[in-house]
Short mmCIF file of C-alpha atoms and ligand atoms in Angstrom, two decimals:
data_model
loop_
_atom_site.label_atom_id
_atom_site.label_comp_id
_atom_site.label_asym_id
_atom_site.label_seq_id
_atom_site.Cartn_x
_atom_site.Cartn_y
_atom_site.Cartn_z
CA MET L 1 -170.11 -18.71 26.34
CA THR L 2 -168.27 -20.62 29.05
CA PRO L 3 -165.00 -18.95 29.95
CA SER L 4 -162.11 -21.31 29.48
CA SER L 5 -158.46 -21.44 30.39
CA LEU L 6 -155.29 -22.01 28.45
CA GLY L 7 -152.08 -23.24 30.05
CA ILE L 8 -148.83 -21.97 28.53
CA LEU L 9 -145.40 -23.48 29.10
CA GLY L 10 -143.11 -20.45 29.19
CA GLY L 11 -143.84 -16.86 30.16
CA GLY L 12 -141.85 -14.72 27.70
CA GLN L 13 -143.16 -12.16 25.24
CA LEU L 14 -144.88 -14.76 23.08
CA ALA L 15 -146.83 -15.96 26.12
CA GLN L 16 -147.60 -12.33 26.97
CA MET L 17 -149.08 -11.73 23.53
CA LEU L 18 -150.92 -15.09 23.50
CA ALA L 19 -152.48 -14.20 26.86
CA LEU L 20 -153.53 -10.75 25.60
CA ALA L 21 -155.13 -12.31 22.49
CA ALA L 22 -156.93 -14.93 24.60
CA LEU L 23 -158.73 -12.50 26.93
CA PRO L 24 -161.27 -11.09 24.42
CA LEU L 25 -162.17 -14.68 23.46
CA GLY L 26 -163.22 -15.37 27.06
CA VAL L 27 -160.03 -17.32 27.72
CA ARG L 28 -157.71 -16.75 30.67
CA ALA L 29 -154.07 -17.79 30.40
CA VAL L 30 -152.02 -19.50 33.08
CA VAL L 31 -148.26 -19.51 32.50
CA LEU L 32 -145.68 -21.80 34.08
CA GLU L 33 -142.38 -19.91 34.11
CA PRO L 34 -139.42 -19.90 36.52
CA ASP L 35 -138.32 -16.31 35.76
CA PRO L 36 -139.90 -13.95 38.34
CA GLN L 37 -139.64 -11.06 35.83
CA ALA L 38 -141.27 -12.96 32.95
CA PRO L 39 -143.15 -10.63 30.55
CA ALA L 40 -146.38 -12.67 30.70
CA ARG L 41 -146.73 -12.22 34.47
CA LEU L 42 -148.36 -8.86 33.82
CA CYS L 43 -151.37 -10.23 31.96
CA ALA L 44 -151.71 -13.89 32.94
CA GLU L 45 -151.80 -15.96 36.09
CA HIS L 46 -148.13 -16.68 36.75
CA ILE L 47 -147.14 -19.97 38.32
CA HIS L 48 -143.65 -19.08 39.40
CA ALA L 49 -141.93 -22.49 39.33
CA ALA L 50 -139.64 -24.73 37.29
CA TYR L 51 -141.09 -26.23 34.10
CA THR L 52 -140.81 -29.65 35.75
CA ASP L 53 -142.45 -28.60 39.06
CA PRO L 54 -145.15 -31.23 39.81
CA ASN L 55 -147.55 -28.77 41.48
CA GLY L 56 -147.13 -26.25 38.70
CA LEU L 57 -147.81 -28.90 36.08
CA ASP L 58 -150.86 -30.13 37.99
CA HIS L 59 -152.15 -26.55 37.90
CA LEU L 60 -151.66 -26.44 34.11
CA ALA L 61 -153.32 -29.86 33.77
CA ALA L 62 -156.51 -28.29 35.19
CA CYS L 63 -156.73 -25.94 32.15
CA ASP L 64 -158.81 -26.79 29.07
CA ALA L 65 -155.66 -27.22 26.96
CA VAL L 66 -151.95 -26.50 27.20
CA THR L 67 -149.72 -24.90 24.57
CA LEU L 68 -146.20 -23.52 24.62
CA GLU L 69 -144.20 -20.50 23.62
CA PHE L 70 -140.81 -22.18 23.22
CA GLU L 71 -139.75 -25.59 22.01
CA ASN L 72 -137.19 -26.54 24.65
CA VAL L 73 -139.75 -27.67 27.19
CA PRO L 74 -138.29 -30.56 29.24
CA VAL L 75 -139.59 -33.96 28.18
CA GLU L 76 -140.57 -34.74 31.83
CA ALA L 77 -142.93 -31.76 31.84
CA LEU L 78 -144.77 -33.03 28.77
CA ALA L 79 -144.86 -36.56 30.15
CA ARG L 80 -146.62 -35.32 33.31
CA LEU L 81 -149.24 -33.46 31.27
CA GLU L 82 -149.97 -35.88 28.48
CA GLY L 83 -153.09 -37.98 28.96
CA ARG L 84 -154.49 -35.46 31.47
CA VAL L 85 -154.97 -32.39 29.27
CA PRO L 86 -154.57 -31.85 25.52
CA VAL L 87 -151.03 -30.55 24.89
CA ARG L 88 -150.88 -28.84 21.49
CA PRO L 89 -148.54 -29.27 19.72
CA GLY L 90 -147.77 -32.63 21.36
CA GLY L 91 -144.53 -34.26 22.47
CA THR L 92 -143.72 -36.12 19.24
CA LEU L 93 -143.86 -32.97 17.14
CA LEU L 94 -141.85 -31.03 19.72
CA ALA L 95 -139.15 -33.69 19.87
CA ARG L 96 -138.69 -33.16 16.13
CA SER L 97 -138.75 -29.40 15.99
CA ARG L 98 -136.33 -28.90 18.89
CA HIS L 99 -133.56 -30.88 17.22
CA ARG L 100 -132.21 -29.49 13.94
CA ALA L 101 -130.98 -32.77 12.47
CA ARG L 102 -134.18 -34.69 13.34
CA GLU L 103 -136.26 -31.78 12.05
CA LYS L 104 -134.51 -31.76 8.68
CA GLU L 105 -134.82 -35.53 8.36
CA ALA L 106 -138.55 -35.32 9.15
CA LEU L 107 -138.99 -32.47 6.63
CA ARG L 108 -137.32 -34.51 3.91
CA ALA L 109 -139.51 -37.50 4.84
CA ALA L 110 -142.57 -35.26 4.35
CA GLY L 111 -141.30 -34.36 0.84
CA VAL L 112 -140.13 -30.86 1.79
CA GLY L 113 -136.78 -29.48 0.58
CA THR L 114 -134.11 -28.19 2.98
CA ALA L 115 -130.54 -26.90 2.66
CA PRO L 116 -128.03 -29.73 2.14
CA PHE L 117 -126.97 -30.96 5.58
CA VAL L 118 -124.82 -33.50 7.41
CA PRO L 119 -125.44 -34.39 11.08
CA ILE L 120 -122.24 -34.03 13.14
CA GLU L 121 -122.47 -36.28 16.19
CA ALA L 122 -118.80 -37.13 16.70
CA GLU L 123 -115.33 -36.14 15.51
CA ALA L 124 -115.44 -38.94 12.94
CA ASP L 125 -118.24 -37.08 11.11
CA LEU L 126 -116.06 -34.01 10.42
CA PRO L 127 -113.81 -35.13 7.52
CA ASP L 128 -115.67 -34.86 4.16
CA ALA L 129 -118.66 -33.13 5.77
CA LEU L 130 -117.95 -29.75 4.16
CA GLU L 131 -117.55 -31.26 0.69
CA GLN L 132 -120.89 -33.02 1.08
CA VAL L 133 -122.67 -29.68 1.59
CA GLY L 134 -120.87 -27.79 -1.18
CA GLY L 135 -117.65 -26.49 0.41
CA ARG L 136 -119.10 -23.60 2.50
CA GLY L 137 -121.53 -23.90 5.32
CA LEU L 138 -122.98 -23.05 8.69
CA LEU L 139 -122.39 -25.27 11.67
CA LYS L 140 -125.38 -25.10 14.04
CA THR L 141 -125.91 -26.86 17.36
CA SER L 142 -128.73 -29.36 16.98
CA GLU L 143 -130.38 -28.14 20.17
CA LEU L 144 -130.89 -24.86 22.05
CA GLY L 145 -129.79 -22.46 19.28
CA TYR L 146 -131.85 -19.35 18.50
CA ASP L 147 -131.41 -15.88 17.02
CA GLY L 148 -128.11 -16.87 15.40
CA LYS L 149 -126.70 -18.22 18.70
CA GLY L 150 -124.95 -21.59 18.57
CA GLN L 151 -123.92 -21.05 14.94
CA ALA L 152 -120.68 -20.53 13.05
CA ARG L 153 -119.88 -19.89 9.38
CA VAL L 154 -117.22 -22.23 8.04
CA ASN L 155 -115.29 -22.08 4.78
CA SER L 156 -112.64 -24.75 5.29
CA ALA L 157 -112.03 -28.04 7.10
CA VAL L 158 -109.79 -26.20 9.59
CA GLU L 159 -112.58 -23.71 10.37
CA LEU L 160 -115.09 -26.52 10.71
CA ASN L 161 -112.94 -28.35 13.28
CA ALA L 162 -112.35 -25.13 15.22
CA ALA L 163 -116.06 -24.23 15.16
CA TRP L 164 -117.06 -27.65 16.48
CA GLU L 165 -114.57 -27.23 19.35
CA ARG L 166 -115.93 -23.76 20.07
CA LEU L 167 -119.53 -24.96 20.12
CA GLY L 168 -118.50 -27.50 22.78
CA ARG L 169 -118.31 -30.69 20.65
CA VAL L 170 -122.07 -31.11 21.05
CA PRO L 171 -124.30 -32.68 18.36
CA CYS L 172 -124.60 -30.27 15.44
CA VAL L 173 -125.74 -30.06 11.85
CA LEU L 174 -123.53 -28.73 9.13
CA GLU L 175 -125.68 -26.94 6.56
CA GLY L 176 -124.60 -25.88 3.10
CA LEU L 177 -124.69 -22.11 2.59
CA VAL L 178 -127.84 -21.33 0.60
CA ALA L 179 -127.55 -18.49 -1.93
CA PHE L 180 -131.14 -17.44 -1.37
CA GLU L 181 -132.95 -14.57 -3.06
CA ARG L 182 -135.05 -13.74 -0.02
CA GLU L 183 -136.41 -15.17 3.24
CA VAL L 184 -140.13 -15.64 3.79
CA SER L 185 -142.27 -17.33 6.43
CA LEU L 186 -145.78 -18.67 6.84
CA GLY L 187 -147.84 -19.97 9.74
CA VAL L 188 -150.14 -22.97 9.56
CA ALA L 189 -152.66 -24.09 12.15
CA ARG L 190 -154.48 -27.38 12.44
CA THR L 191 -157.21 -28.33 14.86
CA ALA L 192 -157.43 -31.72 16.55
CA ALA L 193 -160.27 -32.45 14.07
CA GLY L 194 -157.88 -31.93 11.13
CA GLU L 195 -159.09 -28.49 9.92
CA VAL L 196 -156.18 -26.52 8.41
CA ALA L 197 -155.78 -22.73 8.12
CA PHE L 198 -152.92 -20.48 7.06
CA GLY L 199 -151.38 -17.17 7.99
CA PRO L 200 -149.97 -14.60 5.57
CA LEU L 201 -146.78 -15.06 3.57
CA VAL L 202 -144.34 -12.58 5.11
CA GLU L 203 -140.96 -11.35 3.83
CA ASN L 204 -138.15 -11.13 6.41
CA THR L 205 -134.75 -9.49 6.74
CA HIS L 206 -132.18 -10.29 9.43
CA ARG L 207 -129.38 -8.38 11.10
CA ASP L 208 -126.64 -10.18 13.06
CA GLY L 209 -128.69 -13.40 12.89
CA ILE L 210 -131.73 -11.71 14.50
CA LEU L 211 -134.94 -10.84 12.66
CA ARG L 212 -134.93 -7.12 11.83
CA THR L 213 -138.00 -6.53 9.64
CA SER L 214 -141.05 -8.40 8.40
CA VAL L 215 -143.24 -7.12 5.59
CA PHE L 216 -146.68 -8.06 4.27
CA PRO L 217 -147.36 -8.63 1.45
CA ALA L 218 -144.10 -10.36 0.59
CA ARG L 219 -142.60 -9.22 -2.73
CA VAL L 220 -142.36 -12.65 -4.37
CA PRO L 221 -142.89 -14.24 -7.79
CA GLY L 222 -146.42 -15.47 -8.61
CA GLY L 223 -147.20 -18.91 -7.19
CA THR L 224 -144.94 -18.52 -4.14
CA GLU L 225 -147.76 -18.33 -1.62
CA ASP L 226 -149.44 -21.47 -3.02
CA GLN L 227 -146.09 -23.25 -2.88
CA ALA L 228 -145.58 -22.17 0.75
CA ARG L 229 -149.09 -23.26 1.72
CA ASP L 230 -148.64 -26.62 0.01
CA LEU L 231 -145.39 -27.24 1.92
CA ALA L 232 -146.93 -26.06 5.19
CA ARG L 233 -149.94 -28.34 4.75
CA ARG L 234 -147.64 -31.28 4.04
CA VAL L 235 -145.68 -30.67 7.24
CA ALA L 236 -148.83 -30.09 9.33
CA GLU L 237 -150.41 -33.32 8.09
CA ALA L 238 -147.31 -35.53 8.04
CA TRP L 239 -146.35 -34.41 11.55
CA GLY L 240 -149.92 -34.67 12.91
CA LEU L 241 -149.99 -31.02 14.02
CA ALA L 242 -152.58 -29.89 16.54
CA GLY L 243 -151.99 -26.19 17.21
CA LEU L 244 -149.91 -23.75 15.18
CA LEU L 245 -146.49 -23.87 13.63
CA THR L 246 -144.43 -21.44 11.57
CA LEU L 247 -142.15 -22.33 8.68
CA GLU L 248 -139.18 -20.16 7.74
CA PHE L 249 -138.18 -20.51 4.09
CA PHE L 250 -135.31 -19.60 1.83
CA GLN L 251 -136.47 -18.71 -1.68
CA LEU L 252 -133.98 -19.71 -4.37
CA PRO L 253 -133.43 -17.58 -7.50
CA GLY L 254 -135.64 -19.99 -9.54
CA GLY L 255 -138.53 -19.52 -7.06
CA GLU L 256 -138.23 -22.83 -5.20
CA LEU L 257 -138.74 -22.71 -1.43
CA LEU L 258 -136.51 -24.62 0.99
CA VAL L 259 -137.49 -24.83 4.66
CA ASN L 260 -134.83 -23.35 6.95
CA GLU L 261 -136.56 -23.94 10.25
CA VAL L 262 -139.86 -24.88 11.83
CA ALA L 263 -141.10 -23.27 15.05
CA PRO L 264 -143.96 -25.15 16.76
CA ARG L 265 -145.69 -21.88 17.71
CA VAL L 266 -146.33 -18.26 16.83
CA HIS L 267 -143.23 -16.57 15.47
CA ASN L 268 -141.58 -13.16 15.54
CA SER L 269 -142.24 -12.77 11.80
CA GLY L 270 -146.00 -13.02 12.45
CA HIS L 271 -146.18 -10.11 14.92
CA LEU L 272 -147.37 -7.76 12.18
CA THR L 273 -150.71 -9.62 12.19
CA GLN L 274 -151.50 -7.80 15.46
CA ASP L 275 -152.10 -4.53 13.64
CA GLY L 276 -153.10 -5.41 10.06
CA GLY L 277 -156.82 -5.43 10.83
CA GLY L 278 -157.39 -9.20 10.68
CA ILE L 279 -157.07 -12.00 13.22
CA SER L 280 -153.59 -12.12 14.75
CA GLN L 281 -151.33 -15.16 14.81
CA PHE L 282 -151.79 -15.17 18.60
CA GLU L 283 -155.55 -15.42 18.32
CA ALA L 284 -155.10 -18.14 15.67
CA GLN L 285 -152.93 -20.22 18.04
CA VAL L 286 -155.44 -19.83 20.90
CA ARG L 287 -158.30 -20.79 18.59
CA ALA L 288 -156.49 -23.79 17.08
CA VAL L 289 -155.40 -25.13 20.47
CA LEU L 290 -158.81 -24.75 22.13
CA GLY L 291 -160.88 -25.72 19.05
CA LEU L 292 -162.64 -22.33 18.98
CA GLY L 293 -163.22 -22.23 15.23
CA LEU L 294 -160.45 -21.35 12.84
CA THR L 295 -160.12 -19.41 9.60
CA ASP L 296 -157.10 -18.18 7.67
CA TRP L 297 -155.57 -15.20 9.43
CA PHE L 298 -154.00 -12.40 7.46
CA PRO L 299 -153.73 -8.62 7.54
CA LEU L 300 -156.33 -6.61 5.62
CA HIS L 301 -153.82 -3.84 4.87
CA PRO L 302 -150.12 -3.67 3.96
CA CYS L 303 -148.12 -3.82 7.19
CA ALA L 304 -144.63 -4.33 8.57
CA MET L 305 -142.75 -4.90 11.79
CA VAL L 306 -139.36 -3.74 13.06
CA ASN L 307 -137.81 -5.43 16.09
CA VAL L 308 -136.45 -3.40 18.98
CA VAL L 309 -133.28 -5.14 20.15
CA GLY L 310 -130.96 -4.05 22.99
CA THR L 311 -127.91 -2.21 21.58
CA ALA L 312 -124.26 -2.46 22.66
CA ASP L 313 -124.09 1.29 23.45
CA GLY L 314 -127.50 1.43 25.18
CA SER L 315 -128.96 3.75 22.51
CA GLU L 316 -132.76 3.65 22.30
CA PRO L 317 -135.34 4.15 19.58
CA ASP L 318 -136.55 7.71 19.03
CA TRP L 319 -139.97 7.05 20.54
CA ALA L 320 -141.39 10.52 20.01
CA ALA L 321 -140.59 10.40 16.28
CA ILE L 322 -141.91 6.82 16.04
CA ASP L 323 -145.19 7.83 17.66
CA ALA L 324 -145.45 10.76 15.24
CA LEU L 325 -145.13 8.46 12.21
CA PRO L 326 -148.68 7.55 11.04
CA GLY L 327 -149.68 3.90 11.44
CA THR L 328 -147.13 2.86 14.08
CA ARG L 329 -147.93 0.92 17.24
CA ARG L 330 -145.49 -0.03 19.98
CA HIS L 331 -145.39 -3.47 21.57
CA LEU L 332 -142.97 -3.58 24.49
CA TYR L 333 -142.11 -6.69 26.46
CA HIS L 334 -141.18 -5.19 29.87
CA LYS L 335 -137.74 -6.80 29.80
CA ALA L 336 -134.49 -5.38 31.19
CA PRO L 337 -132.34 -4.12 28.28
CA ARG L 338 -129.30 -6.18 27.28
CA PRO L 339 -127.34 -6.06 24.02
CA GLY L 340 -128.88 -8.46 21.49
CA ARG L 341 -132.02 -9.04 23.59
CA LYS L 342 -135.44 -8.62 21.95
CA LEU L 343 -137.16 -5.87 23.95
CA GLY L 344 -140.18 -5.14 21.80
CA HIS L 345 -141.32 -4.41 18.28
CA VAL L 346 -143.05 -1.65 16.38
CA ASN L 347 -145.78 -2.50 13.90
CA LEU L 348 -146.61 -0.25 10.99
CA VAL L 349 -149.77 -0.27 8.89
CA ALA L 350 -150.40 1.81 5.76
CA PRO L 351 -153.17 2.20 3.20
CA GLU L 352 -151.03 1.02 0.30
CA ARG L 353 -147.66 -0.60 -0.36
CA GLU L 354 -145.72 2.45 -1.57
CA THR L 355 -146.60 4.39 1.56
CA LEU L 356 -145.73 1.37 3.70
CA HIS L 357 -142.26 1.07 2.22
CA ALA L 358 -141.55 4.80 2.48
CA ARG L 359 -142.63 4.86 6.14
CA LEU L 360 -140.81 1.61 6.89
CA ALA L 361 -137.54 3.17 5.69
CA GLU L 362 -138.23 6.10 8.03
CA LEU L 363 -139.14 3.79 10.93
CA GLU L 364 -135.94 1.81 10.45
CA ARG L 365 -133.92 5.01 10.80
CA LEU L 366 -135.56 5.62 14.19
CA ILE L 367 -134.74 2.19 15.63
CA PRO L 368 -131.01 1.51 16.21
P1 LIG O 1 -131.51 -19.81 11.89
O1 LIG O 1 -131.21 -19.57 13.35
O2 LIG O 1 -131.21 -21.17 11.43
O3 LIG O 1 -132.90 -19.37 11.54
O4 LIG O 1 -130.56 -18.81 11.10
C1 LIG O 1 -130.63 -17.39 11.23
C2 LIG O 1 -130.38 -16.72 9.89
O5 LIG O 1 -129.09 -17.07 9.38
C3 LIG O 1 -131.35 -17.17 8.79
O6 LIG O 1 -132.57 -16.50 8.86
C4 LIG O 1 -130.53 -16.80 7.54
O7 LIG O 1 -130.55 -15.42 7.31
C5 LIG O 1 -129.13 -17.22 7.96
N1 LIG O 1 -128.92 -18.65 7.59
C6 LIG O 1 -129.20 -19.71 8.37
N2 LIG O 1 -128.93 -20.88 7.72
C7 LIG O 1 -128.44 -20.54 6.52
C8 LIG O 1 -127.97 -21.30 5.39
N3 LIG O 1 -127.93 -22.64 5.40
N4 LIG O 1 -127.57 -20.60 4.30
C9 LIG O 1 -127.59 -19.25 4.27
N5 LIG O 1 -128.02 -18.49 5.30
C10 LIG O 1 -128.43 -19.11 6.42
#
């Protein structure tokens, strides 16, 4: 088999784990990333330059294909690559998924339900906006928000005006507050030839706006996975996906799924696929992007993930106790600790669900 190369825009932990998944497939990763301490530098060729650096981009253009690990890649970078090397997902899809209002409009156009929302572009959009979404909502910046950043809960017109000021009067979306029963997510991959494959349906919990745990299998009513796959296929086909994307859903009490967000890449909720015995989401993205043959990817055993996030008081997980818990595996990102920063995750695999949940409760006690 001819060794091949994969260019990655961004060098964070997702790039690190993509690069690690690529190696056994005979694929070397090259990352373009301005941060000298980027996690992926340890296992990939690191082009230490701005995302728009012409030489850096020319280096990526020499790879067999280019993918990304975050959606806020500058448009100029994509423009320099497109036409020279396959960029998957491509610029049109990225332009949608990096902008909350455009993303929601494109989801609705594909026949996929979302929370009620009103785009807030200017002060004139503020009056009446809260009523239109049901009286209580979340104001989110349309661009550059992640892990609960760039968001504010609002319960009155006064709070909405204040929140918009605080967020810098930038374009936002006001979303109605969804009284969901649970949050789940699912990955979908599509090759340039139009082959579609799916990841597992995973159940997620959040803490302070940041993902805390993911669990497979998700505890959901019958039919939920088919519904999620149907919605994911619709988005993948309507948006002309080449590569992998992840949908985050809210499940309503009646069972209906609304899409909260789409990430044009592997996702934190899919990390448990690294240790469930099947193909990981990282391998699936590498395969989809390079056209290496694709099947559904899902764990063969019940498994879970707990994120390790920097704490305000600097307290750390009890690593010795974590290592002593059967079925755990550490995945650390080699990042300097900071409160609220994702530093790693611990995966847990167990022979059956009851054991998984008992050990997950124990694992959660060991990770502050
Ligand atoms: P996001 O950054 O949009 O993924 O939001 C982070 C988390 O905030 C979500 O996973 C939910 O737990 C919560 N959240 C976001 N939007 C809403 C909403 N419209 N209604 C209720 N909860 C929400």
